[in-house]
Amino acid sequence: GSFSILGECDAIYGGSAAPILDLVKVKSSLYVTQDISLKSIEVELFVDHPQVQDLAVYIQSPTHTSLLVPTETTSGANYNGTVFSTTGGLPAPGGVDAPYNGEFKPWQNDFNQFEGQQTRGVWRLVVVDNNNNGVEGELQGWNLRLCS
């Protein structure tokens, strides 16, 4: 992944693209090389998929997993730079059709559990297409912001 310095969020890492196929768990991993005093994280998601309600999306740190969006709580197509953070609006974009732009709390609203955890190690974005309906898409990329 790449690294840069941006004010309160010390490190930004970018994850790679991957196809999203029916009933397949897609894992995009990146390695964080530094340990910082973690206060919060932000996850920015770029997904091209015509039926986002088929998808469950998770973020995994070296020590914790958080559900960003469960299957069937959303509808429509695509996550276009959708940000999940502790300071976002309503938990996960439910009740409104995609494409989703803007900032939302993760579904479990548990990003505070990342506070104080080690940042060094493998972080993964996991996308699972839980519907065997022939509708497929692509994880176009994602960004992880580690904030101190």
Short mmCIF file of N, CA and C in Angstrom, two decimals:
data_model
loop_
_atom_site.label_atom_id
_atom_site.label_comp_id
_atom_site.label_asym_id
_atom_site.label_seq_id
_atom_site.Cartn_x
_atom_site.Cartn_y
_atom_site.Cartn_z
N GLY A 1 0.81 -1.18 0.00
CA GLY A 1 0.00 0.00 0.00
C GLY A 1 0.85 1.25 0.00
N SER A 2 0.21 2.38 -0.19
CA SER A 2 0.92 3.64 -0.20
C SER A 2 0.79 4.32 1.15
N PHE A 3 1.63 5.29 1.42
CA PHE A 3 1.67 5.97 2.70
C PHE A 3 1.81 7.46 2.50
N SER A 4 1.08 8.23 3.28
CA SER A 4 1.24 9.68 3.25
C SER A 4 0.81 10.26 4.59
N ILE A 5 1.18 11.51 4.85
CA ILE A 5 0.84 12.18 6.11
C ILE A 5 -0.28 13.17 5.83
N LEU A 6 -1.36 13.08 6.60
CA LEU A 6 -2.49 13.99 6.42
C LEU A 6 -3.06 14.39 7.76
N GLY A 7 -2.57 15.40 8.39
CA GLY A 7 -3.17 15.95 9.60
C GLY A 7 -3.50 14.91 10.66
N GLU A 8 -4.77 14.86 11.09
CA GLU A 8 -5.19 13.98 12.16
C GLU A 8 -5.10 12.51 11.79
N CYS A 9 -5.32 12.19 10.54
CA CYS A 9 -5.21 10.80 10.11
C CYS A 9 -3.80 10.62 9.57
N ASP A 10 -2.96 9.98 10.38
CA ASP A 10 -1.53 9.92 10.11
C ASP A 10 -1.17 9.13 8.87
N ALA A 11 -1.88 8.06 8.63
CA ALA A 11 -1.45 7.16 7.57
C ALA A 11 -2.64 6.78 6.70
N ILE A 12 -2.41 6.79 5.41
CA ILE A 12 -3.43 6.34 4.47
C ILE A 12 -2.81 5.23 3.64
N TYR A 13 -3.50 4.11 3.60
CA TYR A 13 -3.04 2.97 2.83
C TYR A 13 -4.12 2.61 1.82
N GLY A 14 -3.72 2.20 0.62
CA GLY A 14 -4.68 1.84 -0.42
C GLY A 14 -4.63 0.35 -0.71
N GLY A 15 -5.81 -0.27 -0.77
CA GLY A 15 -5.92 -1.69 -1.08
C GLY A 15 -6.20 -1.89 -2.56
N SER A 16 -5.95 -3.09 -3.04
CA SER A 16 -6.03 -3.38 -4.47
C SER A 16 -7.42 -3.81 -4.92
N ALA A 17 -7.60 -3.83 -6.23
CA ALA A 17 -8.85 -4.22 -6.86
C ALA A 17 -8.94 -5.74 -6.98
N ALA A 18 -10.19 -6.24 -7.08
CA ALA A 18 -10.42 -7.68 -7.25
C ALA A 18 -11.84 -7.89 -7.75
N PRO A 19 -12.06 -8.95 -8.55
CA PRO A 19 -13.43 -9.25 -8.99
C PRO A 19 -14.27 -9.76 -7.81
N ILE A 20 -15.57 -9.44 -7.84
CA ILE A 20 -16.52 -9.95 -6.84
C ILE A 20 -17.43 -10.94 -7.56
N LEU A 21 -17.28 -12.21 -7.23
CA LEU A 21 -18.05 -13.28 -7.86
C LEU A 21 -19.07 -13.84 -6.87
N ASP A 22 -20.15 -14.41 -7.38
CA ASP A 22 -21.19 -14.99 -6.54
C ASP A 22 -20.60 -16.03 -5.58
N LEU A 23 -21.02 -15.94 -4.33
CA LEU A 23 -20.68 -16.90 -3.27
C LEU A 23 -19.17 -17.04 -3.03
N VAL A 24 -18.42 -15.98 -3.34
CA VAL A 24 -16.98 -15.99 -3.16
C VAL A 24 -16.60 -14.88 -2.17
N LYS A 25 -15.69 -15.20 -1.27
CA LYS A 25 -15.18 -14.22 -0.32
C LYS A 25 -13.94 -13.58 -0.92
N VAL A 26 -14.00 -12.27 -1.17
CA VAL A 26 -12.88 -11.52 -1.72
C VAL A 26 -12.13 -10.86 -0.57
N LYS A 27 -10.82 -11.07 -0.53
CA LYS A 27 -9.99 -10.44 0.50
C LYS A 27 -8.94 -9.58 -0.17
N SER A 28 -8.94 -8.31 0.17
CA SER A 28 -7.90 -7.40 -0.30
C SER A 28 -7.08 -7.00 0.92
N SER A 29 -5.81 -7.35 0.90
CA SER A 29 -4.95 -7.15 2.07
C SER A 29 -3.93 -6.06 1.84
N LEU A 30 -3.55 -5.42 2.92
CA LEU A 30 -2.43 -4.49 2.89
C LEU A 30 -1.67 -4.62 4.20
N TYR A 31 -0.41 -4.27 4.16
CA TYR A 31 0.44 -4.38 5.34
C TYR A 31 0.77 -2.98 5.84
N VAL A 32 0.42 -2.73 7.10
CA VAL A 32 0.75 -1.46 7.74
C VAL A 32 2.08 -1.64 8.45
N THR A 33 3.02 -0.79 8.11
CA THR A 33 4.40 -0.96 8.61
C THR A 33 4.67 -0.24 9.91
N GLN A 34 3.79 0.69 10.30
CA GLN A 34 4.07 1.46 11.51
C GLN A 34 3.00 1.24 12.56
N ASP A 35 3.41 1.39 13.82
CA ASP A 35 2.47 1.38 14.93
C ASP A 35 2.25 2.81 15.36
N ILE A 36 0.98 3.22 15.40
CA ILE A 36 0.67 4.55 15.89
C ILE A 36 -0.31 4.40 17.06
N SER A 37 -0.49 5.46 17.80
CA SER A 37 -1.48 5.48 18.89
C SER A 37 -2.84 5.67 18.23
N LEU A 38 -3.52 4.58 17.98
CA LEU A 38 -4.74 4.59 17.18
C LEU A 38 -5.93 5.09 17.99
N LYS A 39 -6.58 6.13 17.45
CA LYS A 39 -7.81 6.65 18.06
C LYS A 39 -9.03 6.25 17.24
N SER A 40 -8.89 6.24 15.93
CA SER A 40 -10.02 5.85 15.09
C SER A 40 -9.50 5.45 13.71
N ILE A 41 -10.39 4.82 12.97
CA ILE A 41 -10.07 4.47 11.59
C ILE A 41 -11.20 4.96 10.68
N GLU A 42 -10.87 5.10 9.42
CA GLU A 42 -11.85 5.38 8.37
C GLU A 42 -11.57 4.43 7.22
N VAL A 43 -12.62 3.91 6.63
CA VAL A 43 -12.50 3.01 5.50
C VAL A 43 -13.29 3.61 4.34
N GLU A 44 -12.61 3.84 3.21
CA GLU A 44 -13.25 4.37 2.01
C GLU A 44 -13.36 3.24 1.01
N LEU A 45 -14.54 3.07 0.45
CA LEU A 45 -14.85 1.91 -0.35
C LEU A 45 -15.26 2.31 -1.77
N PHE A 46 -14.67 1.61 -2.76
CA PHE A 46 -15.01 1.80 -4.17
C PHE A 46 -15.40 0.44 -4.74
N VAL A 47 -16.70 0.22 -4.93
CA VAL A 47 -17.21 -1.05 -5.42
C VAL A 47 -18.15 -0.79 -6.59
N ASP A 48 -17.91 -1.49 -7.69
CA ASP A 48 -18.81 -1.46 -8.84
C ASP A 48 -19.59 -2.76 -8.82
N HIS A 49 -20.84 -2.70 -8.39
CA HIS A 49 -21.70 -3.89 -8.32
C HIS A 49 -23.14 -3.44 -8.47
N PRO A 50 -23.90 -4.05 -9.40
CA PRO A 50 -25.26 -3.57 -9.67
C PRO A 50 -26.27 -3.87 -8.56
N GLN A 51 -25.93 -4.76 -7.63
CA GLN A 51 -26.85 -5.10 -6.54
C GLN A 51 -26.06 -5.18 -5.23
N VAL A 52 -25.81 -4.03 -4.62
CA VAL A 52 -25.00 -4.03 -3.39
C VAL A 52 -25.69 -4.77 -2.25
N GLN A 53 -26.99 -5.00 -2.36
CA GLN A 53 -27.69 -5.77 -1.32
C GLN A 53 -27.21 -7.22 -1.27
N ASP A 54 -26.51 -7.69 -2.29
CA ASP A 54 -25.93 -9.03 -2.29
C ASP A 54 -24.68 -9.12 -1.42
N LEU A 55 -24.11 -7.96 -1.05
CA LEU A 55 -22.77 -7.93 -0.45
C LEU A 55 -22.79 -7.71 1.06
N ALA A 56 -21.88 -8.39 1.72
CA ALA A 56 -21.52 -8.08 3.11
C ALA A 56 -20.06 -7.62 3.06
N VAL A 57 -19.75 -6.56 3.80
CA VAL A 57 -18.41 -5.96 3.75
C VAL A 57 -17.86 -5.86 5.16
N TYR A 58 -16.61 -6.31 5.34
CA TYR A 58 -15.95 -6.31 6.64
C TYR A 58 -14.58 -5.65 6.54
N ILE A 59 -14.12 -5.10 7.66
CA ILE A 59 -12.73 -4.66 7.78
C ILE A 59 -12.10 -5.49 8.90
N GLN A 60 -10.90 -6.00 8.64
CA GLN A 60 -10.18 -6.80 9.64
C GLN A 60 -8.84 -6.13 9.92
N SER A 61 -8.62 -5.83 11.21
CA SER A 61 -7.31 -5.34 11.65
C SER A 61 -6.49 -6.56 12.04
N PRO A 62 -5.25 -6.37 12.48
CA PRO A 62 -4.50 -7.52 12.97
C PRO A 62 -5.18 -8.20 14.17
N THR A 63 -6.11 -7.50 14.87
CA THR A 63 -6.71 -8.09 16.08
C THR A 63 -8.22 -8.00 16.17
N HIS A 64 -8.93 -7.39 15.22
CA HIS A 64 -10.37 -7.17 15.36
C HIS A 64 -11.03 -7.17 13.98
N THR A 65 -12.28 -7.63 13.92
CA THR A 65 -13.09 -7.58 12.70
C THR A 65 -14.34 -6.76 12.96
N SER A 66 -14.70 -5.92 12.01
CA SER A 66 -15.91 -5.12 12.13
C SER A 66 -16.73 -5.26 10.85
N LEU A 67 -18.04 -5.42 11.02
CA LEU A 67 -18.97 -5.50 9.89
C LEU A 67 -19.32 -4.08 9.46
N LEU A 68 -18.96 -3.71 8.24
CA LEU A 68 -19.31 -2.39 7.72
C LEU A 68 -20.75 -2.36 7.24
N VAL A 69 -21.11 -3.32 6.39
CA VAL A 69 -22.44 -3.38 5.81
C VAL A 69 -22.86 -4.84 5.70
N PRO A 70 -23.98 -5.23 6.33
CA PRO A 70 -24.46 -6.61 6.16
C PRO A 70 -25.26 -6.75 4.87
N THR A 71 -25.43 -7.99 4.43
CA THR A 71 -26.22 -8.30 3.25
C THR A 71 -27.67 -7.84 3.45
N GLU A 72 -28.29 -7.35 2.40
CA GLU A 72 -29.71 -7.01 2.33
C GLU A 72 -30.12 -5.80 3.16
N THR A 73 -29.20 -4.98 3.61
CA THR A 73 -29.59 -3.75 4.29
C THR A 73 -29.50 -2.55 3.36
N THR A 74 -28.96 -2.77 2.18
CA THR A 74 -28.80 -1.71 1.20
C THR A 74 -29.43 -2.17 -0.10
N SER A 75 -29.54 -1.26 -1.04
CA SER A 75 -30.04 -1.64 -2.37
C SER A 75 -29.50 -0.66 -3.39
N GLY A 76 -29.57 -1.06 -4.64
CA GLY A 76 -29.06 -0.22 -5.71
C GLY A 76 -27.69 -0.67 -6.15
N ALA A 77 -26.96 0.25 -6.78
CA ALA A 77 -25.67 -0.10 -7.38
C ALA A 77 -24.56 0.79 -6.84
N ASN A 78 -23.45 0.18 -6.48
CA ASN A 78 -22.15 0.83 -6.28
C ASN A 78 -21.96 1.57 -4.95
N TYR A 79 -20.73 1.47 -4.49
CA TYR A 79 -20.20 2.32 -3.43
C TYR A 79 -19.15 3.21 -4.09
N ASN A 80 -19.42 4.50 -4.16
CA ASN A 80 -18.54 5.44 -4.86
C ASN A 80 -17.80 6.32 -3.87
N GLY A 81 -16.71 5.82 -3.33
CA GLY A 81 -15.99 6.60 -2.34
C GLY A 81 -16.74 6.71 -1.04
N THR A 82 -17.55 5.71 -0.73
CA THR A 82 -18.30 5.68 0.52
C THR A 82 -17.33 5.51 1.68
N VAL A 83 -17.45 6.37 2.69
CA VAL A 83 -16.55 6.34 3.84
C VAL A 83 -17.31 5.83 5.06
N PHE A 84 -16.69 4.89 5.77
CA PHE A 84 -17.22 4.40 7.03
C PHE A 84 -16.30 4.89 8.14
N SER A 85 -16.88 5.57 9.13
CA SER A 85 -16.08 6.15 10.22
C SER A 85 -16.94 6.30 11.47
N THR A 86 -16.30 6.56 12.60
CA THR A 86 -17.04 6.77 13.85
C THR A 86 -17.81 8.08 13.82
N THR A 87 -17.43 9.01 12.95
CA THR A 87 -18.09 10.31 12.91
C THR A 87 -19.12 10.41 11.80
N GLY A 88 -19.37 9.32 11.10
CA GLY A 88 -20.31 9.34 9.99
C GLY A 88 -21.75 9.50 10.45
N GLY A 89 -22.64 9.56 9.46
CA GLY A 89 -24.07 9.70 9.73
C GLY A 89 -24.69 8.39 10.16
N LEU A 90 -25.89 8.14 9.73
CA LEU A 90 -26.63 6.95 10.11
C LEU A 90 -25.81 5.70 9.94
N PRO A 91 -26.05 4.67 10.76
CA PRO A 91 -25.32 3.42 10.56
C PRO A 91 -25.59 2.85 9.18
N ALA A 92 -24.56 2.57 8.46
CA ALA A 92 -24.63 2.00 7.11
C ALA A 92 -25.81 2.55 6.32
N PRO A 93 -25.65 2.76 5.06
CA PRO A 93 -26.66 3.46 4.27
C PRO A 93 -27.88 2.60 4.01
N GLY A 94 -28.78 2.49 4.96
CA GLY A 94 -30.00 1.72 4.79
C GLY A 94 -31.17 2.61 4.43
N GLY A 95 -32.13 2.08 3.70
CA GLY A 95 -33.33 2.81 3.37
C GLY A 95 -33.22 3.74 2.18
N VAL A 96 -32.05 3.89 1.62
CA VAL A 96 -31.83 4.75 0.46
C VAL A 96 -31.08 3.92 -0.58
N ASP A 97 -31.47 4.04 -1.83
CA ASP A 97 -30.80 3.28 -2.89
C ASP A 97 -29.41 3.84 -3.20
N ALA A 98 -28.50 2.93 -3.53
CA ALA A 98 -27.15 3.30 -3.97
C ALA A 98 -27.27 3.96 -5.34
N PRO A 99 -26.28 4.68 -5.80
CA PRO A 99 -24.90 4.69 -5.30
C PRO A 99 -24.77 5.51 -4.02
N TYR A 100 -23.92 5.03 -3.14
CA TYR A 100 -23.72 5.67 -1.85
C TYR A 100 -22.48 6.55 -1.89
N ASN A 101 -22.69 7.80 -1.60
CA ASN A 101 -21.60 8.76 -1.46
C ASN A 101 -21.73 9.34 -0.07
N GLY A 102 -20.63 9.75 0.50
CA GLY A 102 -20.70 10.36 1.81
C GLY A 102 -20.08 9.49 2.88
N GLU A 103 -20.40 9.83 4.13
CA GLU A 103 -19.75 9.19 5.28
C GLU A 103 -20.82 8.58 6.18
N PHE A 104 -20.60 7.34 6.58
CA PHE A 104 -21.56 6.59 7.39
C PHE A 104 -20.84 5.88 8.53
N LYS A 105 -21.59 5.63 9.61
CA LYS A 105 -21.07 4.77 10.67
C LYS A 105 -21.14 3.32 10.17
N PRO A 106 -20.21 2.47 10.61
CA PRO A 106 -20.33 1.06 10.25
C PRO A 106 -21.58 0.46 10.89
N TRP A 107 -22.08 -0.60 10.30
CA TRP A 107 -23.33 -1.21 10.74
C TRP A 107 -23.30 -1.53 12.23
N GLN A 108 -22.23 -2.15 12.70
CA GLN A 108 -22.13 -2.51 14.11
C GLN A 108 -21.71 -1.33 14.97
N ASN A 109 -21.37 -0.21 14.34
CA ASN A 109 -20.98 1.01 15.03
C ASN A 109 -19.92 0.73 16.10
N ASP A 110 -18.95 -0.10 15.77
CA ASP A 110 -17.97 -0.54 16.77
C ASP A 110 -16.54 -0.16 16.42
N PHE A 111 -16.36 0.86 15.62
CA PHE A 111 -14.99 1.26 15.28
C PHE A 111 -14.22 1.69 16.52
N ASN A 112 -14.92 2.07 17.60
CA ASN A 112 -14.20 2.44 18.82
C ASN A 112 -13.41 1.26 19.40
N GLN A 113 -13.74 0.05 19.00
CA GLN A 113 -12.99 -1.12 19.46
C GLN A 113 -11.59 -1.18 18.86
N PHE A 114 -11.34 -0.40 17.82
CA PHE A 114 -10.00 -0.34 17.24
C PHE A 114 -9.08 0.57 18.05
N GLU A 115 -9.67 1.45 18.87
CA GLU A 115 -8.88 2.42 19.63
C GLU A 115 -7.87 1.70 20.52
N GLY A 116 -6.62 2.15 20.44
CA GLY A 116 -5.56 1.59 21.26
C GLY A 116 -4.96 0.30 20.73
N GLN A 117 -5.51 -0.26 19.66
CA GLN A 117 -4.97 -1.50 19.12
C GLN A 117 -3.70 -1.24 18.32
N GLN A 118 -2.93 -2.30 18.13
CA GLN A 118 -1.73 -2.18 17.30
C GLN A 118 -2.16 -1.99 15.86
N THR A 119 -1.44 -1.14 15.17
CA THR A 119 -1.76 -0.90 13.76
C THR A 119 -0.85 -1.69 12.83
N ARG A 120 0.34 -2.04 13.31
CA ARG A 120 1.28 -2.77 12.45
C ARG A 120 0.76 -4.18 12.20
N GLY A 121 0.79 -4.55 10.92
CA GLY A 121 0.36 -5.89 10.55
C GLY A 121 -0.56 -5.86 9.35
N VAL A 122 -1.19 -6.98 9.08
CA VAL A 122 -2.05 -7.14 7.91
C VAL A 122 -3.47 -6.66 8.24
N TRP A 123 -3.98 -5.77 7.41
CA TRP A 123 -5.36 -5.32 7.43
C TRP A 123 -6.03 -5.85 6.18
N ARG A 124 -7.29 -6.25 6.29
CA ARG A 124 -8.00 -6.80 5.13
C ARG A 124 -9.38 -6.17 5.00
N LEU A 125 -9.75 -5.92 3.78
CA LEU A 125 -11.14 -5.63 3.46
C LEU A 125 -11.69 -6.93 2.88
N VAL A 126 -12.81 -7.38 3.42
CA VAL A 126 -13.43 -8.63 2.96
C VAL A 126 -14.81 -8.29 2.41
N VAL A 127 -15.05 -8.73 1.18
CA VAL A 127 -16.35 -8.54 0.54
C VAL A 127 -16.88 -9.92 0.18
N VAL A 128 -18.11 -10.22 0.61
CA VAL A 128 -18.73 -11.51 0.33
C VAL A 128 -20.01 -11.27 -0.45
N ASP A 129 -20.11 -11.89 -1.62
CA ASP A 129 -21.35 -11.85 -2.40
C ASP A 129 -22.17 -13.06 -1.98
N ASN A 130 -23.21 -12.84 -1.20
CA ASN A 130 -23.99 -13.92 -0.60
C ASN A 130 -25.16 -14.39 -1.45
N ASN A 131 -25.24 -13.97 -2.69
CA ASN A 131 -26.37 -14.34 -3.52
C ASN A 131 -25.88 -14.97 -4.82
N ASN A 132 -26.30 -16.19 -5.08
CA ASN A 132 -25.90 -16.91 -6.29
C ASN A 132 -26.88 -16.60 -7.42
N ASN A 133 -26.84 -15.35 -7.91
CA ASN A 133 -27.82 -14.91 -8.89
C ASN A 133 -27.19 -14.49 -10.23
N GLY A 134 -25.90 -14.76 -10.41
CA GLY A 134 -25.24 -14.42 -11.66
C GLY A 134 -24.87 -12.95 -11.78
N VAL A 135 -25.11 -12.18 -10.73
CA VAL A 135 -24.78 -10.75 -10.74
C VAL A 135 -23.44 -10.57 -10.04
N GLU A 136 -22.47 -10.07 -10.78
CA GLU A 136 -21.12 -9.95 -10.26
C GLU A 136 -20.63 -8.52 -10.41
N GLY A 137 -19.52 -8.21 -9.76
CA GLY A 137 -19.00 -6.85 -9.82
C GLY A 137 -17.51 -6.82 -9.55
N GLU A 138 -17.04 -5.67 -9.07
CA GLU A 138 -15.61 -5.52 -8.82
C GLU A 138 -15.37 -4.62 -7.61
N LEU A 139 -14.48 -5.08 -6.75
CA LEU A 139 -13.90 -4.21 -5.75
C LEU A 139 -12.87 -3.40 -6.50
N GLN A 140 -13.13 -2.11 -6.70
CA GLN A 140 -12.22 -1.28 -7.47
C GLN A 140 -11.06 -0.76 -6.64
N GLY A 141 -11.24 -0.76 -5.33
CA GLY A 141 -10.18 -0.33 -4.44
C GLY A 141 -10.76 0.14 -3.12
N TRP A 142 -9.89 0.41 -2.18
CA TRP A 142 -10.30 0.90 -0.88
C TRP A 142 -9.15 1.60 -0.20
N ASN A 143 -9.48 2.50 0.69
CA ASN A 143 -8.46 3.23 1.44
C ASN A 143 -8.71 3.06 2.92
N LEU A 144 -7.63 2.93 3.66
CA LEU A 144 -7.66 2.81 5.11
C LEU A 144 -6.95 4.02 5.69
N ARG A 145 -7.64 4.76 6.54
CA ARG A 145 -7.04 5.91 7.22
C ARG A 145 -6.91 5.57 8.68
N LEU A 146 -5.70 5.65 9.20
CA LEU A 146 -5.42 5.40 10.61
C LEU A 146 -5.22 6.74 11.29
N CYS A 147 -6.07 7.03 12.27
CA CYS A 147 -6.09 8.36 12.88
C CYS A 147 -5.63 8.33 14.33
N SER A 148 -4.81 9.29 14.69
CA SER A 148 -4.31 9.35 16.08
C SER A 148 -4.77 10.63 16.75
#
